[in-house]
Short mmCIF file of C-alpha atoms in Angstrom, two decimals:
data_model
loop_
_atom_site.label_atom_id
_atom_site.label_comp_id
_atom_site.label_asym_id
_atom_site.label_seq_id
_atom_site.Cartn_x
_atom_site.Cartn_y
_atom_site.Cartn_z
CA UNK A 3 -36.56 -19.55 15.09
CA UNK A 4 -38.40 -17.01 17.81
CA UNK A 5 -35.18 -15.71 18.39
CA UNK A 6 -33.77 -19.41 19.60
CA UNK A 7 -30.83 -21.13 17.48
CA UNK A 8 -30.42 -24.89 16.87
CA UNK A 9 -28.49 -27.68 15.66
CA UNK A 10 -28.97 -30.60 14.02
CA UNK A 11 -28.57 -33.68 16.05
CA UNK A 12 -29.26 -36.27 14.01
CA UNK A 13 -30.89 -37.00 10.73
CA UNK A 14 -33.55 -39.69 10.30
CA UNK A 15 -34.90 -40.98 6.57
CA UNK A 16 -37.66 -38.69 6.14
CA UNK A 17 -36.70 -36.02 9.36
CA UNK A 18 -34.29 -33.94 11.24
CA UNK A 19 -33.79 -33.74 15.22
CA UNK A 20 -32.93 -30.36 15.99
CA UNK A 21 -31.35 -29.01 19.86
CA UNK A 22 -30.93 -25.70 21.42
CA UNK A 23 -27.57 -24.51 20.73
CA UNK A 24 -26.41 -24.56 24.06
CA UNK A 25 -27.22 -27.90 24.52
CA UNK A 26 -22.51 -27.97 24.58
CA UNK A 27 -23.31 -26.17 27.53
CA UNK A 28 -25.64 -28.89 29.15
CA UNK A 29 -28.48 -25.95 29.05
CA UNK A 30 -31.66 -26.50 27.71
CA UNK A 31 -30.84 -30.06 26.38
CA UNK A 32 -34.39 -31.57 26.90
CA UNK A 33 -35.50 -29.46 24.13
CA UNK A 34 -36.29 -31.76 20.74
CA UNK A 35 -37.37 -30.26 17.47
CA UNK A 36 -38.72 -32.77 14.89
CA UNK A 37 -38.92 -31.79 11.15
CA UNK A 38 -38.84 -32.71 8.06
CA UNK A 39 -35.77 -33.80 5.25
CA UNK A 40 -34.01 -30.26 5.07
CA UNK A 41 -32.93 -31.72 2.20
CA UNK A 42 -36.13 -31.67 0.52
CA UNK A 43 -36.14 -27.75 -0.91
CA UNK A 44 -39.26 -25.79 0.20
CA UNK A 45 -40.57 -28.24 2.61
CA UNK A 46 -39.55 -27.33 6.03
CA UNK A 47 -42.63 -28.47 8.61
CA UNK A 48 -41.84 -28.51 12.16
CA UNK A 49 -43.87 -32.04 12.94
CA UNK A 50 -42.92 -31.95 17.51
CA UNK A 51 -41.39 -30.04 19.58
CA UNK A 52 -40.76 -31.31 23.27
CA UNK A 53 -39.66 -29.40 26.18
CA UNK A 54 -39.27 -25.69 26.99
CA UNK A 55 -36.28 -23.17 26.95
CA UNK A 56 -34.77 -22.65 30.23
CA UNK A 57 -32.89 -19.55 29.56
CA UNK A 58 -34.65 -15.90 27.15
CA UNK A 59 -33.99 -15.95 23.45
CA UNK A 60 -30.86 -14.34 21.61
CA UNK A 61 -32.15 -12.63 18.87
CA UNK A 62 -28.71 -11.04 18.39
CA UNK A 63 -26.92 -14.50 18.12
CA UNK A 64 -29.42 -15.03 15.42
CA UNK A 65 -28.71 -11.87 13.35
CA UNK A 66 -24.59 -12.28 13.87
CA UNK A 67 -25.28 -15.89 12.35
CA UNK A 68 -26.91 -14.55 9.44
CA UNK A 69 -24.72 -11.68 9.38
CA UNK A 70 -21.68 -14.20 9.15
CA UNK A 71 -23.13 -15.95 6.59
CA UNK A 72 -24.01 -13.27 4.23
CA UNK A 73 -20.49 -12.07 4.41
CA UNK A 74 -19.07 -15.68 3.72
CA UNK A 75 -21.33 -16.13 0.69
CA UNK A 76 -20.77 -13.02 -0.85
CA UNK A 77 -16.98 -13.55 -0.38
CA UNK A 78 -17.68 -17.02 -2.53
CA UNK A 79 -20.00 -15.44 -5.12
CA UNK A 80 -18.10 -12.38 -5.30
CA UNK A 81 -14.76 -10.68 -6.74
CA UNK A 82 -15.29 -7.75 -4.42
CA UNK A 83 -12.37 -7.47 -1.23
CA UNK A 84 -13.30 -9.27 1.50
CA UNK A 85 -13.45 -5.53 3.22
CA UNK A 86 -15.82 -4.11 0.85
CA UNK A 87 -18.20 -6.81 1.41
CA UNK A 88 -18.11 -7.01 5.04
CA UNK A 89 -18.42 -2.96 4.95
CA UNK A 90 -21.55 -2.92 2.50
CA UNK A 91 -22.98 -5.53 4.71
CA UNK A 92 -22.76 -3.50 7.51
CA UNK A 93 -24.05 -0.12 6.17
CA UNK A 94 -26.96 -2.43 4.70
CA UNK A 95 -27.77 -3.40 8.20
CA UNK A 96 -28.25 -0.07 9.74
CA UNK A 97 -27.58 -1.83 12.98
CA UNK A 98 -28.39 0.19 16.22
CA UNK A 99 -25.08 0.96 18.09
CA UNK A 100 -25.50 -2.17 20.80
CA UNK A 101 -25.77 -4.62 17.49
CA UNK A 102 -22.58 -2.83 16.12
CA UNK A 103 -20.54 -3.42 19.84
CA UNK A 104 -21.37 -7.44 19.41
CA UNK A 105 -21.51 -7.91 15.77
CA UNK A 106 -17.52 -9.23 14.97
CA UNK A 107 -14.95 -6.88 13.14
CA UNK A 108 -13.47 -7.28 9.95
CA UNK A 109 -10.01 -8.22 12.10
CA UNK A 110 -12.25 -11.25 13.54
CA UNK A 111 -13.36 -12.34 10.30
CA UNK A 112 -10.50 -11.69 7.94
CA UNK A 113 -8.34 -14.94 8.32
CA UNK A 114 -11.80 -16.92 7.54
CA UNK A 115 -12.91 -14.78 4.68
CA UNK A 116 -9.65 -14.62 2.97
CA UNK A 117 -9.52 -18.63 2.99
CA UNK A 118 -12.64 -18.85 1.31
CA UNK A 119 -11.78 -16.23 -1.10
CA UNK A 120 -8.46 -18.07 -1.85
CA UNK A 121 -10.34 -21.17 -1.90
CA UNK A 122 -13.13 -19.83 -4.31
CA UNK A 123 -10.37 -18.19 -6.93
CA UNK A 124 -9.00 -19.84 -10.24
CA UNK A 125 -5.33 -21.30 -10.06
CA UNK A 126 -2.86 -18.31 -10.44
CA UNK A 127 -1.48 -18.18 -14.34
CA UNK A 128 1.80 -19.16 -14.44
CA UNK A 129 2.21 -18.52 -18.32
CA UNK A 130 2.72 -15.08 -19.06
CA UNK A 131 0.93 -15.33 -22.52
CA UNK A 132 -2.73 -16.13 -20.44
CA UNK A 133 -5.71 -14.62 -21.74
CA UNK A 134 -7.28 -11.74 -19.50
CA UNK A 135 -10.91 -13.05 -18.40
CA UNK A 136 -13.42 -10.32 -19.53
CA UNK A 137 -14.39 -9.69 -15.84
CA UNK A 138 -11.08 -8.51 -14.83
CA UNK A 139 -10.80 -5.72 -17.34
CA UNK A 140 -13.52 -3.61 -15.47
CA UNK A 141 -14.90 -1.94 -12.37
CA UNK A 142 -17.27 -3.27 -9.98
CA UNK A 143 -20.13 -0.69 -11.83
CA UNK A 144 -18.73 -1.88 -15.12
CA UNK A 145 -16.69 1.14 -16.24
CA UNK A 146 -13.03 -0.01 -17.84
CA UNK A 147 -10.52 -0.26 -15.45
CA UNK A 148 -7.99 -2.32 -18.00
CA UNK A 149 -6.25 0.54 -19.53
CA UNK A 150 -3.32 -1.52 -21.68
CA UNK A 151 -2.85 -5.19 -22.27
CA UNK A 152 0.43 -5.93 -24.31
CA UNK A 153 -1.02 -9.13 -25.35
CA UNK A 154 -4.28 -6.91 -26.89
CA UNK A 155 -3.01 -3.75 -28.06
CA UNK A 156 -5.97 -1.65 -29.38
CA UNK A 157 -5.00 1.63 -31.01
CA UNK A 158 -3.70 4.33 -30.34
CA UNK A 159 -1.33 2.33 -27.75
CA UNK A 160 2.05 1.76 -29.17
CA UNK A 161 2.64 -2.53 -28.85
CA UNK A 162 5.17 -3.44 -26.57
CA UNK A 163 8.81 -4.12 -27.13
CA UNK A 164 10.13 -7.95 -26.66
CA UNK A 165 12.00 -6.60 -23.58
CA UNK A 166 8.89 -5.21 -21.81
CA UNK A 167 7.05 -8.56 -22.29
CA UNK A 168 3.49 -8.93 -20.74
CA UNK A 169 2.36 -5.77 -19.13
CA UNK A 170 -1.02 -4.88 -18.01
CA UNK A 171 -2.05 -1.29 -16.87
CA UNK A 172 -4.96 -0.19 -14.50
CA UNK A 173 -6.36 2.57 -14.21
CA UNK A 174 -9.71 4.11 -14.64
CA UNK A 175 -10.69 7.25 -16.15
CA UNK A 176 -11.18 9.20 -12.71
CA UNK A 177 -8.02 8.06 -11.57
CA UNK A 178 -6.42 9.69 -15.14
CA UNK A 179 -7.98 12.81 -14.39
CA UNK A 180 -6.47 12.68 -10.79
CA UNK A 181 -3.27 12.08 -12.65
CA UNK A 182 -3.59 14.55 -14.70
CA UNK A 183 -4.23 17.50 -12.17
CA UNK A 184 -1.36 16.13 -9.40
CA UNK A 185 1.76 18.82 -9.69
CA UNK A 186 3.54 15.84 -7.66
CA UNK A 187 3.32 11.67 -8.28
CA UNK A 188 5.42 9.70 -6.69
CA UNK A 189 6.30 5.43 -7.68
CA UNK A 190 7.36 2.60 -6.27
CA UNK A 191 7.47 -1.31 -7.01
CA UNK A 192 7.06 -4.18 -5.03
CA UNK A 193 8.08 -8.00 -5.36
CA UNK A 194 6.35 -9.36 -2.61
CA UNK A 195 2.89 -9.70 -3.61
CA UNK A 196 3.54 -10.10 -7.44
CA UNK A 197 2.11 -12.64 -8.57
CA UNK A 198 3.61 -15.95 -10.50
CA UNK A 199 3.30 -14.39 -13.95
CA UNK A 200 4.61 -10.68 -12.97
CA UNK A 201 8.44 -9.68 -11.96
CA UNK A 202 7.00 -6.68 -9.98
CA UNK A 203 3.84 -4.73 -8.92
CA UNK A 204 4.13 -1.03 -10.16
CA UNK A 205 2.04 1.75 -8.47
CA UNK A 206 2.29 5.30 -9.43
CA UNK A 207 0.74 7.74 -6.59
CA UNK A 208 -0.93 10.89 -7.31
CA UNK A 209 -2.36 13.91 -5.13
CA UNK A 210 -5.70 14.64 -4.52
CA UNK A 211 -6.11 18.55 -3.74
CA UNK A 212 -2.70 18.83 -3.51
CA UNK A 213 -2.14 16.98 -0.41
CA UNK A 214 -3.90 13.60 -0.29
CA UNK A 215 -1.80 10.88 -2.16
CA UNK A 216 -3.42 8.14 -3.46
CA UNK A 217 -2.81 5.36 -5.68
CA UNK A 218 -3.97 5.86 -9.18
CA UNK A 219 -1.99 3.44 -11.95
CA UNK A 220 -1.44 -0.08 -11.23
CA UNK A 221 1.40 -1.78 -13.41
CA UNK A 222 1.85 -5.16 -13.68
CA UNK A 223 5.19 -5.89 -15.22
CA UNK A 224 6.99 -9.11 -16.42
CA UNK A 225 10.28 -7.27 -16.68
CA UNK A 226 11.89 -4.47 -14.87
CA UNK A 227 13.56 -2.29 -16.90
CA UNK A 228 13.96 0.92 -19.31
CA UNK A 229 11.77 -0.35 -21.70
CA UNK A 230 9.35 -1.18 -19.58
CA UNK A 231 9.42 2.16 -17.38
CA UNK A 232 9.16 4.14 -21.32
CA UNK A 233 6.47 2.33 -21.95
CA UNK A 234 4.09 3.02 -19.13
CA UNK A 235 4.59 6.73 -19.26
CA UNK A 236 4.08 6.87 -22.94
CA UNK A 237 0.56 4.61 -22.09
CA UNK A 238 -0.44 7.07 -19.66
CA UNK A 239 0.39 10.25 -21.54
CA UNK A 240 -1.79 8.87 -24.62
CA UNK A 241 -4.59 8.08 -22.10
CA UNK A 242 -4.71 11.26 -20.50
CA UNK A 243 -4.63 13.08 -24.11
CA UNK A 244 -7.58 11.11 -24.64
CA UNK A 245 -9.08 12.89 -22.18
CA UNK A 246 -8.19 15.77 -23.73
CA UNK A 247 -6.05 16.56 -20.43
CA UNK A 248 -2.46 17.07 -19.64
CA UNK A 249 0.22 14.77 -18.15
CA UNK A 250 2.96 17.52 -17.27
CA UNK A 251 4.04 16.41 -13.47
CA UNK A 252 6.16 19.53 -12.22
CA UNK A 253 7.95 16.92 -9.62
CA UNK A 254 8.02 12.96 -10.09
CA UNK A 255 9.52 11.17 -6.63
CA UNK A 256 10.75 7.77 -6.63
CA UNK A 257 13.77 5.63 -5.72
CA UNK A 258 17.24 5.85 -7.36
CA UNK A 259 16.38 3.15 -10.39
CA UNK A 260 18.59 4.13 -13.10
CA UNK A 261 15.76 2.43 -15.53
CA UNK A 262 12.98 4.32 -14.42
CA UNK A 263 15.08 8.35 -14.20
CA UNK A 264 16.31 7.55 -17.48
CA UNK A 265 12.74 6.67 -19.07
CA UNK A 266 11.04 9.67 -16.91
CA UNK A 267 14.23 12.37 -18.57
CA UNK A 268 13.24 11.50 -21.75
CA UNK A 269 9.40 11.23 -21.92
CA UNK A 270 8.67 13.99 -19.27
CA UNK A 271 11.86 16.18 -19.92
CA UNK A 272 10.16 19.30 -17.82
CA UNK A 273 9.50 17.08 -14.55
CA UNK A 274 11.92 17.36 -11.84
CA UNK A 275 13.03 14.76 -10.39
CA UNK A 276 13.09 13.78 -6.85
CA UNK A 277 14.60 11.00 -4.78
CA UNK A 278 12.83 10.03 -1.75
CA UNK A 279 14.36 10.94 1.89
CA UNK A 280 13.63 7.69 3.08
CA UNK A 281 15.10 5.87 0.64
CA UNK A 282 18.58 8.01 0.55
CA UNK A 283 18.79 7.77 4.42
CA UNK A 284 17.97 3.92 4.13
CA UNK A 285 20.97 4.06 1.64
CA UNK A 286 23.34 5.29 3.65
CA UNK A 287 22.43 3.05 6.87
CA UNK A 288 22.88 -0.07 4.46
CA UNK A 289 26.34 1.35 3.49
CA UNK A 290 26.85 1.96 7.14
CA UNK A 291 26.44 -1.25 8.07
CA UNK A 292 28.61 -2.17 4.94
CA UNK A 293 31.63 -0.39 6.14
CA UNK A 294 31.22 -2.05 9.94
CA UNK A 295 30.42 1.58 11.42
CA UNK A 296 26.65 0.37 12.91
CA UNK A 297 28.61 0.01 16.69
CA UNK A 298 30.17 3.19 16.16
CA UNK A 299 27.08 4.82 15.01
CA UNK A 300 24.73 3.47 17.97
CA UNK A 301 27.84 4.01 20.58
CA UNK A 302 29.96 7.15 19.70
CA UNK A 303 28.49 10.44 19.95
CA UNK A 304 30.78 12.04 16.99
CA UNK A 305 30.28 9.64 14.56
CA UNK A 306 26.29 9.21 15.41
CA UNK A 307 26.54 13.06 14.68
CA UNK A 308 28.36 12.88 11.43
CA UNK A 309 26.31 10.08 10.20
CA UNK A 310 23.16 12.01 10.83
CA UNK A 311 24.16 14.78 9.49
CA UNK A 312 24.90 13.30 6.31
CA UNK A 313 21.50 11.73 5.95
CA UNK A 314 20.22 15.37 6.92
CA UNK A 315 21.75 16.82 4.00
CA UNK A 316 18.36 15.72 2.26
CA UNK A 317 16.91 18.88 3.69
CA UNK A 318 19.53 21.32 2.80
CA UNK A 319 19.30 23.63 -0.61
CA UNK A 320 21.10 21.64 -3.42
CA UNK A 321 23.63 24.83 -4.23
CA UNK A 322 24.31 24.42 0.06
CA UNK A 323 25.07 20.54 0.10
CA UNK A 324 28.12 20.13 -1.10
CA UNK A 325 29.64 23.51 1.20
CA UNK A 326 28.18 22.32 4.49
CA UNK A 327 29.32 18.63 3.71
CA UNK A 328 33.22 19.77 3.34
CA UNK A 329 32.81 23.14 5.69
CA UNK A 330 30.80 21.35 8.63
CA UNK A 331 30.58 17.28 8.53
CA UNK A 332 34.08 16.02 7.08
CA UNK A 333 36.29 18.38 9.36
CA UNK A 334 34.36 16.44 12.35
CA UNK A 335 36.97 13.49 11.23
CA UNK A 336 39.35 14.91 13.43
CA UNK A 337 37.81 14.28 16.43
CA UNK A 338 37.12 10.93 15.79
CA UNK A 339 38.43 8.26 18.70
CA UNK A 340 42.43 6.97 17.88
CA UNK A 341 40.94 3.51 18.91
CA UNK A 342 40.11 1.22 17.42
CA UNK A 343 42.21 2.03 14.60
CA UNK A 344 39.81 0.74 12.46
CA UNK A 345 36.89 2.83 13.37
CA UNK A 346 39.36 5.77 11.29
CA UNK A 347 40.06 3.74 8.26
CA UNK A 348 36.30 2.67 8.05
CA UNK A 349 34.91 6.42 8.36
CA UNK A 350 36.87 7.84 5.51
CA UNK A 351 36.20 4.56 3.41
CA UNK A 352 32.42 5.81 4.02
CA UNK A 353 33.20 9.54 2.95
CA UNK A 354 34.94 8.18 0.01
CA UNK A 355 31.76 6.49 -1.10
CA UNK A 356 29.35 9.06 -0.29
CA UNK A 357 31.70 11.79 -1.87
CA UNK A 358 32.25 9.29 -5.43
CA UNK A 359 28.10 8.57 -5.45
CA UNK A 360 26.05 10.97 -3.36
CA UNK A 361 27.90 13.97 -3.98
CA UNK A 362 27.24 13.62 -7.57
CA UNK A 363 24.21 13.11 -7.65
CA UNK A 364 22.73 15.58 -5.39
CA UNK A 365 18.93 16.70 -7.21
CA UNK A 366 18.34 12.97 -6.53
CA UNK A 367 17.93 13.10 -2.85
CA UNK A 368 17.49 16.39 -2.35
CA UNK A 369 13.58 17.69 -0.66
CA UNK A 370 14.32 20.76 0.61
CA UNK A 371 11.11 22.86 0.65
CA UNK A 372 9.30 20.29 -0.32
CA UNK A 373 6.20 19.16 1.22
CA UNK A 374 6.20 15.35 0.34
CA UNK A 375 9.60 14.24 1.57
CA UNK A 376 9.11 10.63 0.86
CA UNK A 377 6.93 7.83 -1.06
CA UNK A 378 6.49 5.95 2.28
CA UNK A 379 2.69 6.35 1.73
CA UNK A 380 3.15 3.38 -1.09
CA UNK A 381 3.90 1.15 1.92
CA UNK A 382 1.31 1.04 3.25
CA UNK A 383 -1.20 0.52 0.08
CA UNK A 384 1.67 -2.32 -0.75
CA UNK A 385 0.56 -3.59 2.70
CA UNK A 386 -3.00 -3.90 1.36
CA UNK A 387 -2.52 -5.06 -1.81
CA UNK A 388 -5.65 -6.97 -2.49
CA UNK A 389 -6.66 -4.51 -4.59
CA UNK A 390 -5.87 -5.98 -7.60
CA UNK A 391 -3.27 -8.13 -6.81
CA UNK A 392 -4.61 -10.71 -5.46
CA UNK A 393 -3.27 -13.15 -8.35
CA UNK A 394 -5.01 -10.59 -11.00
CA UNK A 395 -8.55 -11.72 -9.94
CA UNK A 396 -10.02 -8.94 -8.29
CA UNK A 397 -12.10 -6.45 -9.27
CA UNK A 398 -11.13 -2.54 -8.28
CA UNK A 399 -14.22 0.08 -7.38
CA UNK A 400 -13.51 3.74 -9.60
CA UNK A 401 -15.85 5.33 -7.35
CA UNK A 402 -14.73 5.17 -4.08
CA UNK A 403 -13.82 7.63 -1.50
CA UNK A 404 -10.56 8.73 -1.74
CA UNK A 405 -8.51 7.10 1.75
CA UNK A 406 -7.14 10.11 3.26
CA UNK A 407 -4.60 8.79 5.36
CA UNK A 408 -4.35 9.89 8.76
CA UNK A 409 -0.75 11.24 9.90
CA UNK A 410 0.90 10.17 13.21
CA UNK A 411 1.70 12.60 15.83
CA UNK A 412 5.60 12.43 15.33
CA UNK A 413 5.08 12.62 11.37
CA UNK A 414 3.15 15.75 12.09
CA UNK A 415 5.84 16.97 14.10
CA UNK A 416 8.62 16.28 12.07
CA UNK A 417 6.56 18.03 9.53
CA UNK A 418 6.36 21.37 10.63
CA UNK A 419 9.68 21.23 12.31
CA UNK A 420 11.18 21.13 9.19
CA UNK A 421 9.09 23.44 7.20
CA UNK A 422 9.78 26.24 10.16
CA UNK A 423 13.00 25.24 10.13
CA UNK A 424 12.85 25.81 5.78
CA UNK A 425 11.04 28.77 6.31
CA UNK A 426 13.68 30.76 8.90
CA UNK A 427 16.11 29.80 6.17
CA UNK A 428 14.35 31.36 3.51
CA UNK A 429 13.79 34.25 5.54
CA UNK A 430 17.37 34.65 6.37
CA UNK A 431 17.17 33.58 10.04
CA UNK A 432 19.22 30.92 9.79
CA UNK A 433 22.32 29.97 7.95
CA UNK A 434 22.91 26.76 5.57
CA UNK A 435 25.20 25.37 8.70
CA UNK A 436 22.39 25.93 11.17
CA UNK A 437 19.72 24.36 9.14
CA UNK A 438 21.49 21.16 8.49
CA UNK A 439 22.55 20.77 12.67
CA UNK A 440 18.99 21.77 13.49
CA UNK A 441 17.54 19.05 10.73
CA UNK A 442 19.81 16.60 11.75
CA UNK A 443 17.70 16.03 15.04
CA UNK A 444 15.20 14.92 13.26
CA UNK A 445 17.01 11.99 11.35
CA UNK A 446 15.77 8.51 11.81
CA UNK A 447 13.04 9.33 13.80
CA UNK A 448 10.05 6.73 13.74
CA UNK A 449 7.23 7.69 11.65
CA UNK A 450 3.66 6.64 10.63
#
């Protein structure tokens, strides 16, 4: 009131006693605002008040308390993120820049908001047979975002094996038309913020103008496996025919799941596959630390170098792996230390696995010239995976700007390190040997 804010002190039958708020302070305490039964709807009357302020009023205060509370009860009332509604609130505001340095920040507020979302949400399903609530099958402007229910199969879907179980598909129809126009998708899965009902969350990336990846189908899946994998791409290309579009990926990046490159061979038999860099080199660390080589690794120059220069192999031409491997990295065994004798026995029990696995199976981790090395950008949307994870009760926006990530300065650089490095290759300025020694710098460097 006048720009002043108060507190209830106490409550009579038929009134209130109000004091300034920073009467905690021992401020302006002699000020006493009598009023009527705020319980009594549409009849607030101020009856006495007694004293004076002793300090200006804080219109701002004001305006953050209402700005608070607008947030909070939308976050009740509403299955929009927490996010969205603090960010429409804002823009509806059109605060002046010294409301928008004292007004609190999402980070603030988050903790609060996402207890009284949690609060405010229906218990989890824990029965995989539940029935989909009508509200969770579109976007926030009412457009379909539900694109397959295995439970509700509507034609011309193709029901679901018993294997697959319950699966449920999002996506919307802008997101299909993305899809359909990205020469390179990339998928990954993640068990962390699946919810009771669902064995993983599946989320297939696409590219927006050829460089932006963004997340376009969201899979919820009771089962992992072939089936399952078959499934969704056989949903997806009968959506995007419905569109009268194309599904025809030229490259599809993912992990090494035997399920999933087995399904994408024989529904998309034209799309190349790719593994992901990060993945392969996060494969051979874990078998590095497998064989007892992680002291070596950190501690001995020659075998850091070999190490690296296996997981640089990633960036070499496929028909130039397997020569540099046995021409440049294995001969390096010789110089190995004599001591510890075990250091020996452990290196070649390494080779041995990377030379009965890797070496056979080359096109899977293989990027060279290519511009997405890895599906690392799924982290991060895994990260912040309230979009419709959040136990299957929130809604998704179609319409919103696509999140062009920003890169970090030493993902930028590793970037066009390796693409000049690719491109004095291709030119002939550098040989096979070179190119894997140069790229090898750049192996296990931090990124963002």
């Amino acid at each position: 009131m006048a720009g002043y804010s108060y507190f209830a002190k106490n409550y009579g039958k038929n009134f209130t006693r109000w004091e300034c708020e920073h009467r905690r302070h021992h401020w302006c305490s002699s000020i006493v605002i009598r009023s009527s039964d705020p319980t009594v709807k549409n009849c607030f009357r101020i009856y006495s008040i007694q004293g004076e302020h002793i300090h200006e009023s804080t219109p701002d205060n004001v305006e953050i308390r209402r700005f608070k509370q607008r947030v909070r009860d939308r976050c009740r009332q509403e299955l929009s993120s927490p996010r969205t509604i603090y960010e429409d609130e804002l823009m509806k505001g059109k605060y002046s820049a010294g409301m928008l340095a004292v007004l609190p920040t999402f980070y603030n507020m988050q903790a609060h908001l996402y207890r009284i979302r949690q609060e405010h949400l229906p218990t989890s399903p824990t029965d995989p047979s539940f029935v989909l609530h009508p509200g969770f099958t579109t976007t926030d402007q009412g457009n379909r975002f539900l694109l397959y229910d295995s439970n509700a199969v509507q034609v011309p879907y193709a029901s679901a094996p018993p294997e697959v179980g319950r699966l449920l598909i999002y996506a919307s129809d802008l997101q299909l038309d993305i899809l359909s126009k990205s020469k390179r998708i990339g998928s990954d899965g993640t068990f962390e913020t699946a919810a009771q009902i669902s064995h993983q969350n599946y989320i297939i990336m696409g590219e927006v103008e050829e460089k932006h990846p963004v997340p376009l189908i969201f899979c919820l899946c009771e089962y992992k496996n072939y089936k399952t994998y078959k499934l969704i791409i056989q949903v997806l290309k009968t959506a995007v025919i419905n569109l009268k579009l194309d599904f025809k990926p030229v490259y599809w990046m993912s992990d090494y799941e035997g399920a999933l490159t087995k399904a994408i061979k024989e529904e998309l038999p034209h799309t190349q596959l790719l593994g992901c860099a990060f993945h392969f080199s996060q494969a051979i660390y874990r078998n590095i630390q497998g064989k007892g080589l992680q002291d070596a690794y950190q501690n001995v120059e020659v075998v850091r170098q070999m190490l690296r220069q296996i997981m640089a192999l990633a960036f070499v031409p496929s028909d130039q792996i397997t020569i540099v491997y046995y021409d440049v990295i294995k001969p390096q065994l010789n110089d190995i230390p004599i001591k510890p004798k075990s250091l020996g026995h452990n290196l070649r029990d390494f080779f041995k696995y990377f030379e009965s696995f890797w070496l056979r199976k080359i096109d899977q981790f293989c990027v060279f010239n290519q511009p997405t090395r890895t599906n690392n950008g799924l982290e991060v949307w895994f990260e912040k995976e309230e979009l419709l994870v959040q136990q299957l009760v929130m809604k998704v926006r179609s319409g919103i700007p696509v999140h062009k990530r920003k890169q970090g300065a030493i993902t930028i650089l590793i970037n066009d390190s390796l693409q000049s490095l690719w491109n004095d290759y291709n030119a002939g300025k550098l040989s096979a040997k070179d190119l894997l020694l140069e790229s090898s710098k750049w192996v296990a460097k931090k990124v963002s």
